[in-house]
PDB file of C-alpha atoms in Angstrom:
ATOM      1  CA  UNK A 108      87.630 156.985  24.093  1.00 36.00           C
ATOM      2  CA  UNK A 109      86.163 160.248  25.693  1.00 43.00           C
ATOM      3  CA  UNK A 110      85.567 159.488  29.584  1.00 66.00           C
ATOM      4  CA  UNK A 111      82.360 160.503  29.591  1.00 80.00           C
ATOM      5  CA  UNK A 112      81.603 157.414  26.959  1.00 79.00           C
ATOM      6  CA  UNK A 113      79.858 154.354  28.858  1.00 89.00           C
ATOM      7  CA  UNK A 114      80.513 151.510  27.231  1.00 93.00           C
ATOM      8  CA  UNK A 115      78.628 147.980  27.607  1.00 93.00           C
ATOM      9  CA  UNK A 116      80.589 146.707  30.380  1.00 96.00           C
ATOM     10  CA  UNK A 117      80.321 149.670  32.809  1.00 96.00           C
ATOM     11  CA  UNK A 118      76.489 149.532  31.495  1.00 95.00           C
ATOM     12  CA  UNK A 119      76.949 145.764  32.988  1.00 96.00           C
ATOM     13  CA  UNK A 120      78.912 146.855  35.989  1.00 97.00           C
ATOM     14  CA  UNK A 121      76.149 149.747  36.854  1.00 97.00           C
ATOM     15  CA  UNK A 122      73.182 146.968  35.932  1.00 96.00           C
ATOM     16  CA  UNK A 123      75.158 144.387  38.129  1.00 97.00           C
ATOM     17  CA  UNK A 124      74.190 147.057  41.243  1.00 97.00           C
ATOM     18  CA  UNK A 125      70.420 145.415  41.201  1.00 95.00           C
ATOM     19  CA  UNK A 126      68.393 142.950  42.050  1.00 94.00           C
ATOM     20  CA  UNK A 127      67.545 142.426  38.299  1.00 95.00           C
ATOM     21  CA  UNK A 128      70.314 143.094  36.237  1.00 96.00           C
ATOM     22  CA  UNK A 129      69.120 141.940  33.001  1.00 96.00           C
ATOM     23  CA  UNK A 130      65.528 143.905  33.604  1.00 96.00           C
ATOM     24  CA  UNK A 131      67.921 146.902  34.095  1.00 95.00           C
ATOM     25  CA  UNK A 132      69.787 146.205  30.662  1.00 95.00           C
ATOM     26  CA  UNK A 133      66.628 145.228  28.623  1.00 96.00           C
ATOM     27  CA  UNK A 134      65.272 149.225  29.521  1.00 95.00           C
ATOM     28  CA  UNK A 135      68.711 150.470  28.778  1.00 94.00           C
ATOM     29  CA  UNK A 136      68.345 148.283  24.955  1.00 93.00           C
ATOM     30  CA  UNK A 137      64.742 149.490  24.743  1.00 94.00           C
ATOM     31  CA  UNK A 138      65.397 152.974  26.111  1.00 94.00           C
ATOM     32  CA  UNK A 139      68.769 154.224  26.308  1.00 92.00           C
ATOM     33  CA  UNK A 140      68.034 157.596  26.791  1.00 91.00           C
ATOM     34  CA  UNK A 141      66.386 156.602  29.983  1.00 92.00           C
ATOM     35  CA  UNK A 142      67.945 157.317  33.835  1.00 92.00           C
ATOM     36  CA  UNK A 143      67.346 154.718  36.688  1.00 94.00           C
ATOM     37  CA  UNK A 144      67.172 153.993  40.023  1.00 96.00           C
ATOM     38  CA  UNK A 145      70.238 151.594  41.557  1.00 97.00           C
ATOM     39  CA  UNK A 146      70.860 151.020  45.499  1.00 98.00           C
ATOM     40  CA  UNK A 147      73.953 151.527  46.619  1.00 98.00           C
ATOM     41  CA  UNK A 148      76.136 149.574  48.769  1.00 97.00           C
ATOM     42  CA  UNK A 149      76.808 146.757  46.943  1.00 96.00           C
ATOM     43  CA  UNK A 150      78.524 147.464  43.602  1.00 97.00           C
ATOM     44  CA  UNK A 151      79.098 150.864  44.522  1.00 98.00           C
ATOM     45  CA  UNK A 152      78.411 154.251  47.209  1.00 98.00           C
ATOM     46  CA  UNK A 153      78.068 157.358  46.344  1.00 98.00           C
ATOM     47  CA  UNK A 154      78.928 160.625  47.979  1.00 98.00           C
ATOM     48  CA  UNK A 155      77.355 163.929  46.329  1.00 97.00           C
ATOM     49  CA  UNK A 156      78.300 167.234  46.351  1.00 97.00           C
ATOM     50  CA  UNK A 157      76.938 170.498  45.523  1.00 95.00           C
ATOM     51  CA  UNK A 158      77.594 170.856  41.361  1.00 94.00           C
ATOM     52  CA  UNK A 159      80.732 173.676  41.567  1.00 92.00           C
ATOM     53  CA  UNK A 160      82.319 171.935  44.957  1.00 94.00           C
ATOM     54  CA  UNK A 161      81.818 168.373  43.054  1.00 95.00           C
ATOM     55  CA  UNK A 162      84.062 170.226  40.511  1.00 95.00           C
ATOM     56  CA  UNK A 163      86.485 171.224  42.558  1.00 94.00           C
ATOM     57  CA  UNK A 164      86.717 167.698  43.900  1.00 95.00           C
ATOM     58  CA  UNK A 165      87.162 165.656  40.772  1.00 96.00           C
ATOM     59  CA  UNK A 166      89.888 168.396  39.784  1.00 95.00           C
ATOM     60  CA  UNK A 167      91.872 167.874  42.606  1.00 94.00           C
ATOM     61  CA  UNK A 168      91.513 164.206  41.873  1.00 96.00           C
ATOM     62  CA  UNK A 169      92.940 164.252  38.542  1.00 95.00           C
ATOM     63  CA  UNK A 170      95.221 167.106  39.023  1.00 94.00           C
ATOM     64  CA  UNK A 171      96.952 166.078  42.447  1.00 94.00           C
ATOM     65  CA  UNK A 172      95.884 162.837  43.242  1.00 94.00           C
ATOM     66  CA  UNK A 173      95.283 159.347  41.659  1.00 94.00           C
ATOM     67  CA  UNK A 174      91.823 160.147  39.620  1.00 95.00           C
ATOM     68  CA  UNK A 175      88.619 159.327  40.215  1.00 96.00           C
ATOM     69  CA  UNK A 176      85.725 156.305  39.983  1.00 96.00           C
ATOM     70  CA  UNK A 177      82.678 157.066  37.663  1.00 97.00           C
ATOM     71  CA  UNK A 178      81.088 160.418  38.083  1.00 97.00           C
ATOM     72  CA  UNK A 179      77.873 161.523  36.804  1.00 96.00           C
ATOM     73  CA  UNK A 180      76.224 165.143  37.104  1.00 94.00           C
ATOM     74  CA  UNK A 181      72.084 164.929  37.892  1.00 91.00           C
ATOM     75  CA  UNK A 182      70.092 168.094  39.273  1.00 90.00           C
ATOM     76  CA  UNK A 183      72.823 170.437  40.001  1.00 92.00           C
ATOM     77  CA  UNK A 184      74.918 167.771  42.253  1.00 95.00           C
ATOM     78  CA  UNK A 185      78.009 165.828  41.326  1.00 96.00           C
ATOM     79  CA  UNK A 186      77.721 161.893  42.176  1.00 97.00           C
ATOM     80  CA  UNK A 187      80.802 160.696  42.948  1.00 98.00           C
ATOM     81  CA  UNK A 188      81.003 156.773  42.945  1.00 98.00           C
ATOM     82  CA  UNK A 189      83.291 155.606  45.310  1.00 98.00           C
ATOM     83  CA  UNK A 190      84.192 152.310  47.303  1.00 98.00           C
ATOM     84  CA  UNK A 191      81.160 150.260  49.376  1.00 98.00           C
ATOM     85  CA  UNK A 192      81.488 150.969  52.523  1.00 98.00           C
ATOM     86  CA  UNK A 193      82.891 154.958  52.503  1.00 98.00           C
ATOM     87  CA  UNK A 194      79.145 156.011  53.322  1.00 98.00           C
ATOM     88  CA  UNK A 195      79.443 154.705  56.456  1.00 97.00           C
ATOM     89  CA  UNK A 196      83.509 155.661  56.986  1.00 96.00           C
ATOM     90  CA  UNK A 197      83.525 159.363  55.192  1.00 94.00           C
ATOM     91  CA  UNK A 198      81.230 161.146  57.453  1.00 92.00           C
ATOM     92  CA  UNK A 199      83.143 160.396  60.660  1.00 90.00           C
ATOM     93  CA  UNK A 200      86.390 161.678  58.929  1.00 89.00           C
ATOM     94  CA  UNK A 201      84.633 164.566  58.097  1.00 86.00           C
ATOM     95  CA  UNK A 202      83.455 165.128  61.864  1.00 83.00           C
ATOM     96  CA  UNK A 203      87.182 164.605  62.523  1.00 82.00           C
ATOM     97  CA  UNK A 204      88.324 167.247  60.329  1.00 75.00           C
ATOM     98  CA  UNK A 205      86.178 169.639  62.012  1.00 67.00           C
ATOM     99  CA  UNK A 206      84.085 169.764  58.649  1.00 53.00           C
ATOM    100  CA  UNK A 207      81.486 172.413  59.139  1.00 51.00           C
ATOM    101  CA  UNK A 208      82.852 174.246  61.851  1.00 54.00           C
ATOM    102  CA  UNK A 209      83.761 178.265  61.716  1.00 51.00           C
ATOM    103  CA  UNK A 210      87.190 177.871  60.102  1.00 52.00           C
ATOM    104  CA  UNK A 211      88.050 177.340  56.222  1.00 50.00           C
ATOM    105  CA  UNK A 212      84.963 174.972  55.218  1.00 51.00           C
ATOM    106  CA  UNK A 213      81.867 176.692  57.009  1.00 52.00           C
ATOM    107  CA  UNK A 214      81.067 177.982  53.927  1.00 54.00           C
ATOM    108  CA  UNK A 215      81.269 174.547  52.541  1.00 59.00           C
ATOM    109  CA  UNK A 216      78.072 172.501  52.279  1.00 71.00           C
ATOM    110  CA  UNK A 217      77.693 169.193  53.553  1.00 83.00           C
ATOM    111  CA  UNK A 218      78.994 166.320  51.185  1.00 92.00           C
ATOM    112  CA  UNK A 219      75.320 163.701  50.872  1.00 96.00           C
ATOM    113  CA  UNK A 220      76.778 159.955  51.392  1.00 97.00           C
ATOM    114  CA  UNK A 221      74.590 157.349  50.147  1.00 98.00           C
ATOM    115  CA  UNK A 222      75.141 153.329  51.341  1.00 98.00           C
ATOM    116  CA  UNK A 223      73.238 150.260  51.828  1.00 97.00           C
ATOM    117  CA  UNK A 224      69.564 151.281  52.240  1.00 97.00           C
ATOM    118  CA  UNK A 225      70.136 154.110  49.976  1.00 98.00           C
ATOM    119  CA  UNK A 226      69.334 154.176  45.903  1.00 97.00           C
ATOM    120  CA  UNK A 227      70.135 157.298  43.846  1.00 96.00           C
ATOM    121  CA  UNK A 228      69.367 157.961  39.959  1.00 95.00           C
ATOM    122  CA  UNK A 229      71.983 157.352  37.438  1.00 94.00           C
ATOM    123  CA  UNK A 230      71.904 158.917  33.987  1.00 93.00           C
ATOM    124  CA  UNK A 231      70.996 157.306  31.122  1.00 90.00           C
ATOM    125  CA  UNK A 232      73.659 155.024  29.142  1.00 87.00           C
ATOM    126  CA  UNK A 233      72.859 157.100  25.360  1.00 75.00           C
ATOM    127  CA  UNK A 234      75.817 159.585  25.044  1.00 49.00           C
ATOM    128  CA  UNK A 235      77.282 161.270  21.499  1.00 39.00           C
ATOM    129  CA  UNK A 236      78.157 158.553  18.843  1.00 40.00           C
ATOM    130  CA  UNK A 237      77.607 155.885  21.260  1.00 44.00           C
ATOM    131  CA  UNK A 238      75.930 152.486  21.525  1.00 40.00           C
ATOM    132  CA  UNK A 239      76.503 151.481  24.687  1.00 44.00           C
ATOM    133  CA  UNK A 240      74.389 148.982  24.890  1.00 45.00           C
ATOM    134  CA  UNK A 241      72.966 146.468  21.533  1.00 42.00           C
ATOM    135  CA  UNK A 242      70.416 148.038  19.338  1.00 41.00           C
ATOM    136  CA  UNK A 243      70.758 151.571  20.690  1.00 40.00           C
ATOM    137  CA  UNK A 244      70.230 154.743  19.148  1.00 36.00           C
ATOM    138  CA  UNK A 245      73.015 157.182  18.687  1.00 36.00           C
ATOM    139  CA  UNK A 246      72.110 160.374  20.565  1.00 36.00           C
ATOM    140  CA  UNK A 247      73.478 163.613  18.361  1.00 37.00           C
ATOM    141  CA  UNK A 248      76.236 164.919  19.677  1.00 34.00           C
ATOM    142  CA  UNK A 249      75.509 168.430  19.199  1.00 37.00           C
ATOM    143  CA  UNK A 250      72.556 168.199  21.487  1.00 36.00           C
ATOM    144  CA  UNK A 251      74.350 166.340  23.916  1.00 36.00           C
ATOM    145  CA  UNK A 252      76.959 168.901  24.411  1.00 36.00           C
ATOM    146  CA  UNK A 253      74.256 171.845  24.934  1.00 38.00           C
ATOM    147  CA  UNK A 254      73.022 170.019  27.525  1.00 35.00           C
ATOM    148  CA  UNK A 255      75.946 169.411  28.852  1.00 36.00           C
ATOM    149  CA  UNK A 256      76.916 172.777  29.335  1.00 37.00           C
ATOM    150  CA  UNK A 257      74.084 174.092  30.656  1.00 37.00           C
ATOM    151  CA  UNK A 258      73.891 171.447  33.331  1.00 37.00           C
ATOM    152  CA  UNK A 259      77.454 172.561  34.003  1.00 38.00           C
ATOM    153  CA  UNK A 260      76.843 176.462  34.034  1.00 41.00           C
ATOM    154  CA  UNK A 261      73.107 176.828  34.494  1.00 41.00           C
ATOM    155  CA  UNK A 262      72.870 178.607  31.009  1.00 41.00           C
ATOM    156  CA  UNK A 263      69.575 179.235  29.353  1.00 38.00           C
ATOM    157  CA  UNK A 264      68.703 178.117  25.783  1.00 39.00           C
ATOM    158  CA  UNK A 265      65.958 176.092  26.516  1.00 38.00           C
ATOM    159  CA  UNK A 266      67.759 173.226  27.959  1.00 37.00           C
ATOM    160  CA  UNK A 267      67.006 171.715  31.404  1.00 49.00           C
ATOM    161  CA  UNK A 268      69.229 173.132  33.845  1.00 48.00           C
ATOM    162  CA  UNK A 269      68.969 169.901  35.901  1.00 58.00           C
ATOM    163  CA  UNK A 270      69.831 167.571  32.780  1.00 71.00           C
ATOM    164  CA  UNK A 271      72.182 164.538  33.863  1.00 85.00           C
ATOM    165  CA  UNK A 272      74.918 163.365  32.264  1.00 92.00           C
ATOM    166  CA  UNK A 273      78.247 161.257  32.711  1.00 94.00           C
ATOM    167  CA  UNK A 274      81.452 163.322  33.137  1.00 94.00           C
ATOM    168  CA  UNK A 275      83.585 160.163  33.977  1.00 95.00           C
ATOM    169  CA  UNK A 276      81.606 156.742  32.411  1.00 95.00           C
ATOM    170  CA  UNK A 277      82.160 153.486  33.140  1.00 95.00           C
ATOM    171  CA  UNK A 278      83.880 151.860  30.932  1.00 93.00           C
ATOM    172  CA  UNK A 279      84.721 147.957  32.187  1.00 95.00           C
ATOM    173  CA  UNK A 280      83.191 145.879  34.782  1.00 96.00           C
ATOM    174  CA  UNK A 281      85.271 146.734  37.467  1.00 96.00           C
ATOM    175  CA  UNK A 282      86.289 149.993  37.805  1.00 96.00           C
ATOM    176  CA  UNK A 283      88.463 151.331  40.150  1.00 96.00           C
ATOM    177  CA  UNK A 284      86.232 153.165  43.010  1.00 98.00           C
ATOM    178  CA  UNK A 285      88.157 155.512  45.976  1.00 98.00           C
ATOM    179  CA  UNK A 286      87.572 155.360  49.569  1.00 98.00           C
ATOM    180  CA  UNK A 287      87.087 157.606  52.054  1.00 97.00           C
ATOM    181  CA  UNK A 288      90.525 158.780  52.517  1.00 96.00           C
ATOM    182  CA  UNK A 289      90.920 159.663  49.090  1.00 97.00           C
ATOM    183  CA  UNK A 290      87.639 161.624  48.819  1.00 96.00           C
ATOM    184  CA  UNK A 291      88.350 163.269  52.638  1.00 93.00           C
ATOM    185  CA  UNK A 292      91.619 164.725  50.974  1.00 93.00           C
ATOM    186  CA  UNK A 293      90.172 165.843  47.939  1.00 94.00           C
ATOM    187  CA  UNK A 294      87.093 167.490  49.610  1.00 92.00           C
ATOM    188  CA  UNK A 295      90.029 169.050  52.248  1.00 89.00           C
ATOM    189  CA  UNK A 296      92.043 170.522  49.399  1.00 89.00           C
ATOM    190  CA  UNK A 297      88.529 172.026  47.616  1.00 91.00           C
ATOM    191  CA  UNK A 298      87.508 173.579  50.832  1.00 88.00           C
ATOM    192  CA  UNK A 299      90.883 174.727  50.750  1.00 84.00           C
ATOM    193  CA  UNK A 300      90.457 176.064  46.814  1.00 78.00           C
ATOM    194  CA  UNK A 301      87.286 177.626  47.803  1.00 65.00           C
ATOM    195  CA  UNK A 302      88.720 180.438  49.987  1.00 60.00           C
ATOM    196  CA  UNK A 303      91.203 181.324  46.887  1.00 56.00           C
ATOM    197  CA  UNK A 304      88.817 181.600  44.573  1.00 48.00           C
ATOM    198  CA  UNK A 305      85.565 182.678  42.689  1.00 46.00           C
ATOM    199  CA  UNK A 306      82.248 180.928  43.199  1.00 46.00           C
ATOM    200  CA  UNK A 307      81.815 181.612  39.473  1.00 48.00           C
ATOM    201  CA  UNK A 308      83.509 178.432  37.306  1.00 53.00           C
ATOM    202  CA  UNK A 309      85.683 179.487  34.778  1.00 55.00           C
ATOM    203  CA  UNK A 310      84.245 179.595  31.155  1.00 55.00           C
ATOM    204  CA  UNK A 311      85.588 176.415  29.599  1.00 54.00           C
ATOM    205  CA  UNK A 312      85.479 174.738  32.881  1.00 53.00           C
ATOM    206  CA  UNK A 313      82.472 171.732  30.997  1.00 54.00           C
ATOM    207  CA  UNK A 314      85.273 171.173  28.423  1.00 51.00           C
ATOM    208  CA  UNK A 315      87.485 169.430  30.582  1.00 61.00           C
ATOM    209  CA  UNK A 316      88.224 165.707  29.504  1.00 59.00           C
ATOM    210  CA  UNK A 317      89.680 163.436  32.102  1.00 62.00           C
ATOM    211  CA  UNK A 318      91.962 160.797  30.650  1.00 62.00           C
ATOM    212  CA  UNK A 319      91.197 157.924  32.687  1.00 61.00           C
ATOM    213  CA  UNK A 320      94.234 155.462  31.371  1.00 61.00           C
ATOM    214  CA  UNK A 321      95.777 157.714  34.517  1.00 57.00           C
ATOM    215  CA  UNK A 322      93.804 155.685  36.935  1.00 59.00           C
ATOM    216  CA  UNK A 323      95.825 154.128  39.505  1.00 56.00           C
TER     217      UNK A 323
END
């Protein structure tokens, strides 16, 4: 299964974040091709970063560390789903890491960490040669793929820039979510990256599949 698949338990799990899970999952059977709004705190927080920095994250995540929780891409920002309660925790390790200050990350913008009081838009549960949820459409994959990449590298073509789209789905009803440490070291070793590197992603950098059976 392709991580970016959601299947009908992490729809479930994602629905489960409401007040009215089965309203939630009746739009998703009527209209899977539609995003919505879920509060966070509860099933899930979620800390966003800037689209390239998000990137940089979820690499070091897979590459060095012990993966990730679901992450979704929506208007040039990465949502990274982590634990309840690392709103709250992950800006005060920040502070403690000097985040922002005029050494290695002050080029590094802010990481956006959303708890309870706080709802953010989730992308819609239709992705290629997937029914996610009973009586869905199958979206094509070609399509799906363009948009894909020009979410990922702001490319023309006609194809929102902003489009959302799952890079790591949900795929049972309890995924595994990291906390605040784990997301302080990855955004440490990014801000780390950044200094070494281009700004510019490198060309295949949307085709990158993360194989979450890794997952610790």
């Amino acid at each position: 299964m392709s991580s970016s698949t959601l299947t009908s338990d992490g729809a479930a799990w994602l629905a489960s974040a409401g007040t009215y899970p089965r309203s939630t999952l009746a739009l998703w059977e009527e209209r899977p091709d539609a995003p919505v709004v879920l509060p966070c705190g509860s099933a899930f927080d979620i800390v966003s970063a800037p689209a390239i920095f998000g990137r940089r994250m979820l690499d070091r995540l897979w590459g060095e560390g012990p993966g990730s929780g679901p992450v979704a891409a929506f208007r040039g920002r990465m949502l990274l789903f982590a634990a309840p309660g690392t709103a709250q925790r992950l800006p005060s390790l920040l502070v403690w890491e000097e985040w922002g200050s005029h050494g290695r990350t002050a080029s590094i913008p802010p990481l956006l960490c959303h708890g309870i009081g706080d709802a953010v838009t989730v992308p819609a549960p239709a992705v290629p040669g997937t029914v996610p949820v009973p009586g869905a459409p199958v979206v094509p994959a070609g399509a799906a793929r363009s948009a894909g990449r020009s979410a990922a590298d702001g490319s023309g073509g006609g194809v929102d820039r902003f489009a959302s789209r799952w890079l790591v789905a949900p795929d049972t009803r309890h995924p595994w979510l990291p906390g605040p440490e784990i997301l302080l070291w990855a955004a440490v070793r990014a801000a780390r990256a950044a200094v070494r590197i281009s700004i510019f992603p490198p060309p295949d950098q949307d085709a990158k599949v993360y194989d979450v059976s890794r997952r610790r």
